[in-house]
GROMACS .gro file of C-alpha atoms in nm:
model
  213
    1MET     CA    1  -1.814   0.451   0.995
    2ARG     CA    2  -1.532   0.213   0.912
    3ARG     CA    3  -1.232   0.347   0.724
    4THR     CA    4  -1.099   0.195   0.404
    5ALA     CA    5  -0.786  -0.014   0.360
    6LEU     CA    6  -0.620   0.305   0.242
    7VAL     CA    7  -0.608   0.452   0.590
    8ARG     CA    8  -0.399   0.165   0.722
    9ILE     CA    9  -0.102   0.399   0.742
   10SER     CA   10  -0.278   0.565   1.034
   11ALA     CA   11  -0.473   0.271   1.171
   12MET     CA   12  -0.162   0.056   1.204
   13SER     CA   13  -0.048   0.265   1.499
   14SER     CA   14  -0.372   0.210   1.690
   15ARG     CA   15  -0.567  -0.111   1.630
   16VAL     CA   16  -0.265  -0.319   1.529
   17ALA     CA   17  -0.063  -0.195   1.821
   18GLY     CA   18  -0.300  -0.380   2.049
   19ARG     CA   19  -0.184  -0.726   1.943
   20PRO     CA   20   0.159  -0.882   1.904
   21ILE     CA   21   0.319  -0.917   1.565
   22GLY     CA   22   0.524  -1.224   1.488
   23MET     CA   23   0.697  -1.384   1.195
   24SER     CA   24   0.507  -1.657   1.016
   25ASP     CA   25   0.664  -1.998   0.967
   26THR     CA   26   0.460  -2.058   0.655
   27ASN     CA   27   0.576  -2.003   0.299
   28ALA     CA   28   0.471  -1.689   0.116
   29GLY     CA   29   0.180  -1.872  -0.047
   30PRO     CA   30  -0.031  -1.756  -0.342
   31GLY     CA   31  -0.098  -1.401  -0.225
   32LYS     CA   32  -0.003  -1.112  -0.453
   33VAL     CA   33   0.215  -0.810  -0.388
   34VAL     CA   34  -0.013  -0.510  -0.436
   35VAL     CA   35   0.066  -0.139  -0.442
   36ASN     CA   36  -0.253   0.013  -0.299
   37ARG     CA   37  -0.314   0.386  -0.278
   38ALA     CA   38  -0.551   0.674  -0.328
   39MET     CA   39  -0.460   0.940  -0.582
   40SER     CA   40  -0.593   1.282  -0.670
   41LEU     CA   41  -0.684   1.343  -1.032
   42ASP     CA   42  -0.358   1.535  -1.080
   43GLY     CA   43  -0.141   1.248  -0.954
   44PHE     CA   44  -0.079   1.314  -0.584
   45ILE     CA   45  -0.115   1.054  -0.308
   46ALA     CA   46  -0.078   1.316  -0.035
   47GLY     CA   47  -0.111   1.691  -0.032
   48PRO     CA   48   0.137   1.951   0.097
   49ASP     CA   49   0.286   1.851   0.435
   50HIS     CA   50   0.161   1.494   0.368
   51ALA     CA   51  -0.201   1.598   0.420
   52MET     CA   52  -0.442   1.309   0.361
   53SER     CA   53  -0.771   1.428   0.511
   54TRP     CA   54  -0.906   1.479   0.159
   55ILE     CA   55  -0.914   1.100   0.116
   56PHE     CA   56  -1.140   1.050   0.416
   57GLU     CA   57  -1.392   1.292   0.269
   58TYR     CA   58  -1.463   1.045  -0.011
   59LEU     CA   59  -1.359   0.695   0.089
   60ASP     CA   60  -1.444   0.439   0.355
   61ASN     CA   61  -1.458   0.060   0.385
   62ASP     CA   62  -1.814   0.048   0.258
   63ALA     CA   63  -1.699   0.169  -0.083
   64PHE     CA   64  -1.493  -0.139  -0.176
   65PRO     CA   65  -1.543  -0.389   0.108
   66ASP     CA   66  -1.360  -0.677  -0.059
   67VAL     CA   67  -1.014  -0.516  -0.049
   68MET     CA   68  -0.933  -0.541   0.322
   69PRO     CA   69  -1.029  -0.911   0.367
   70ALA     CA   70  -0.796  -1.001   0.078
   71THR     CA   71  -0.498  -0.837   0.250
   72GLY     CA   72  -0.287  -1.033   0.499
   73ALA     CA   73   0.006  -0.800   0.575
   74MET     CA   74   0.157  -0.461   0.496
   75LEU     CA   75   0.509  -0.351   0.412
   76VAL     CA   76   0.553   0.020   0.478
   77GLY     CA   77   0.829   0.271   0.419
   78ARG     CA   78   0.969   0.450   0.723
   79GLY     CA   79   0.854   0.793   0.609
   80THR     CA   80   0.499   0.669   0.553
   81HIS     CA   81   0.503   0.499   0.892
   82GLU     CA   82   0.600   0.826   1.062
   83VAL     CA   83   0.324   1.014   0.878
   84GLY     CA   84   0.076   0.748   0.987
   85LYS     CA   85   0.171   0.790   1.352
   86ARG     CA   86   0.089   1.161   1.331
   87MET     CA   87  -0.255   1.100   1.188
   88VAL     CA   88  -0.564   1.054   1.402
   89VAL     CA   89  -0.849   0.849   1.258
   90GLU     CA   90  -1.164   0.761   1.449
   91ASP     CA   91  -1.339   0.423   1.462
   92VAL     CA   92  -1.052   0.190   1.373
   93ASP     CA   93  -1.147  -0.082   1.623
   94ASP     CA   94  -1.253  -0.315   1.342
   95TYR     CA   95  -0.930  -0.268   1.148
   96ASP     CA   96  -0.767  -0.597   1.055
   97GLY     CA   97  -0.503  -0.540   0.790
   98GLY     CA   98  -0.268  -0.804   0.927
   99PRO     CA   99   0.092  -0.772   1.047
  100VAL     CA  100   0.274  -0.446   0.978
  101PHE     CA  101   0.638  -0.440   0.868
  102VAL     CA  102   0.842  -0.121   0.829
  103LEU     CA  103   1.151  -0.130   0.610
  104THR     CA  104   1.420   0.110   0.731
  105HIS     CA  105   1.797   0.149   0.746
  106ARG     CA  106   1.761   0.302   1.093
  107PRO     CA  107   1.534   0.095   1.320
  108PRO     CA  108   1.430   0.287   1.633
  109ALA     CA  109   1.621   0.222   1.952
  110GLU     CA  110   1.296   0.135   2.130
  111PRO     CA  111   1.059  -0.122   1.975
  112GLU     CA  112   0.707  -0.019   1.880
  113ARG     CA  113   0.427  -0.247   1.983
  114GLY     CA  114   0.252  -0.407   1.687
  115VAL     CA  115   0.522  -0.314   1.432
  116THR     CA  116   0.812  -0.525   1.307
  117PHE     CA  117   1.106  -0.319   1.176
  118LEU     CA  118   1.315  -0.477   0.902
  119SER     CA  119   1.661  -0.360   0.799
  120CYS     CA  120   1.731  -0.631   0.539
  121ASP     CA  121   1.740  -0.587   0.162
  122LEU     CA  122   1.423  -0.516  -0.033
  123GLU     CA  123   1.360  -0.864  -0.171
  124GLU     CA  124   1.406  -1.030   0.167
  125ALA     CA  125   1.169  -0.777   0.326
  126VAL     CA  126   0.900  -0.853   0.068
  127GLU     CA  127   0.937  -1.228   0.118
  128THR     CA  128   0.927  -1.193   0.497
  129ALA     CA  129   0.610  -0.985   0.485
  130ARG     CA  130   0.449  -1.215   0.227
  131ALA     CA  131   0.513  -1.514   0.450
  132ALA     CA  132   0.338  -1.335   0.736
  133ALA     CA  133   0.040  -1.260   0.509
  134GLY     CA  134  -0.062  -1.625   0.532
  135GLY     CA  135  -0.144  -1.669   0.164
  136LYS     CA  136  -0.330  -1.337   0.133
  137ASN     CA  137  -0.207  -1.025  -0.044
  138LEU     CA  138   0.083  -0.814   0.076
  139GLU     CA  139   0.009  -0.443   0.054
  140ILE     CA  140   0.292  -0.200  -0.019
  141LEU     CA  141   0.254   0.152   0.125
  142GLY     CA  142   0.476   0.451   0.062
  143ALA     CA  143   0.574   0.624  -0.264
  144ASP     CA  144   0.946   0.554  -0.235
  145LEU     CA  145   0.907   0.193  -0.121
  146ALA     CA  146   0.648   0.121  -0.390
  147SER     CA  147   0.877   0.268  -0.656
  148GLN     CA  148   1.163   0.051  -0.536
  149CYS     CA  149   0.944  -0.261  -0.549
  150LEU     CA  150   0.817  -0.171  -0.895
  151ARG     CA  151   1.170  -0.116  -1.025
  152ALA     CA  152   1.279  -0.451  -0.883
  153GLY     CA  153   0.989  -0.634  -1.048
  154LEU     CA  154   0.843  -0.742  -0.713
  155VAL     CA  155   0.490  -0.605  -0.763
  156ASP     CA  156   0.205  -0.810  -0.908
  157GLU     CA  157  -0.072  -0.552  -0.908
  158VAL     CA  158  -0.133  -0.180  -0.870
  159LEU     CA  159  -0.467  -0.076  -0.717
  160VAL     CA  160  -0.555   0.293  -0.734
  161TYR     CA  161  -0.852   0.481  -0.593
  162VAL     CA  162  -0.894   0.795  -0.803
  163ILE     CA  163  -1.039   1.076  -0.589
  164PRO     CA  164  -1.219   1.360  -0.772
  165VAL     CA  165  -1.000   1.641  -0.645
  166LEU     CA  166  -0.707   1.844  -0.779
  167LEU     CA  167  -0.444   1.907  -0.511
  168GLY     CA  168  -0.194   2.106  -0.715
  169ASP     CA  169   0.104   1.997  -0.505
  170GLY     CA  170   0.217   1.727  -0.263
  171VAL     CA  171   0.360   1.376  -0.281
  172ARG     CA  172   0.362   1.227  -0.629
  173PHE     CA  173   0.230   0.879  -0.706
  174SER     CA  174   0.585   0.760  -0.779
  175THR     CA  175   0.932   0.893  -0.716
  176SER     CA  176   1.153   1.033  -0.990
  177GLY     CA  177   1.369   0.780  -1.167
  178LEU     CA  178   1.110   0.504  -1.160
  179GLY     CA  179   1.135   0.454  -1.533
  180ARG     CA  180   0.873   0.292  -1.752
  181ILE     CA  181   0.653   0.023  -1.599
  182ASP     CA  182   0.402  -0.141  -1.834
  183LEU     CA  183   0.068  -0.226  -1.678
  184GLU     CA  184  -0.230  -0.431  -1.794
  185PRO     CA  185  -0.570  -0.295  -1.682
  186PHE     CA  186  -0.810  -0.568  -1.574
  187GLU     CA  187  -1.077  -0.403  -1.358
  188ASN     CA  188  -1.239  -0.069  -1.288
  189ARG     CA  189  -1.527   0.000  -1.053
  190GLN     CA  190  -1.719   0.302  -0.935
  191SER     CA  191  -1.846   0.365  -0.584
  192GLY     CA  192  -2.002   0.704  -0.540
  193ALA     CA  193  -1.751   0.963  -0.656
  194VAL     CA  194  -1.451   0.727  -0.632
  195THR     CA  195  -1.316   0.514  -0.917
  196MET     CA  196  -1.107   0.207  -0.839
  197LEU     CA  197  -0.859   0.102  -1.107
  198ARG     CA  198  -0.667  -0.226  -1.097
  199PHE     CA  199  -0.366  -0.318  -1.311
  200ARG     CA  200  -0.137  -0.618  -1.345
  201CYS     CA  201   0.234  -0.551  -1.375
  202ARG     CA  202   0.357  -0.702  -1.701
  203ARG     CA  203   0.641  -0.948  -1.658
  204ASP     CA  204   0.730  -1.000  -2.022
  205ASP     CA  205   1.053  -0.853  -2.155
  206PRO     CA  206   1.018  -0.730  -2.515
  207ALA     CA  207   1.392  -0.776  -2.560
  208ASP     CA  208   1.371  -1.147  -2.480
  209PRO     CA  209   1.358  -1.341  -2.811
  210THR     CA  210   1.197  -1.642  -2.637
  211ILE     CA  211   0.880  -1.440  -2.568
  212ALA     CA  212   0.626  -1.438  -2.849
  213PRO     CA  213   0.495  -1.096  -2.953
   0.00000   0.00000   0.00000
């Protein structure tokens, strides 16, 4: 069984590591910046000790097969990248989520095959990864990184798979201090027990007098 786009945090250390990653010379193109994640009904994207096996019990690529082909690259936080390396997922040979970029202030001394480490500022990292996406979507992984991108107004869409489970504790959907982010729902779909919700991030500023109400 193929795994969903959500398990890229683990697949990126296996399938992607088998091919070189390089910077693209193209412009960022029309692709969107998408925060993509699974969430328990009580708002956790990972359980205690970053446990994520509960996702695999409900979700695979057959559930929403259009998501992975629309994604051209991933930008991942360092903590999420380290969690992904500790995870073992079977049957990832058909994984093709595009180039993987990890944003960190402390790149490892030894390079990792298939992963490009970036130590630039957030906006430059997003533009670099978007360029490598070749006109497809850039997926943002990691609670802290996603919160930073949302705060900076760099995210176009939020895609959430709601899993019918209550975890009680773990890693929250967003970090504290995110502040209010207004979203516009534009799609919801059901596949088995999983509900996919999609939102656009609103760009309008209510304080701007040039924007009509």
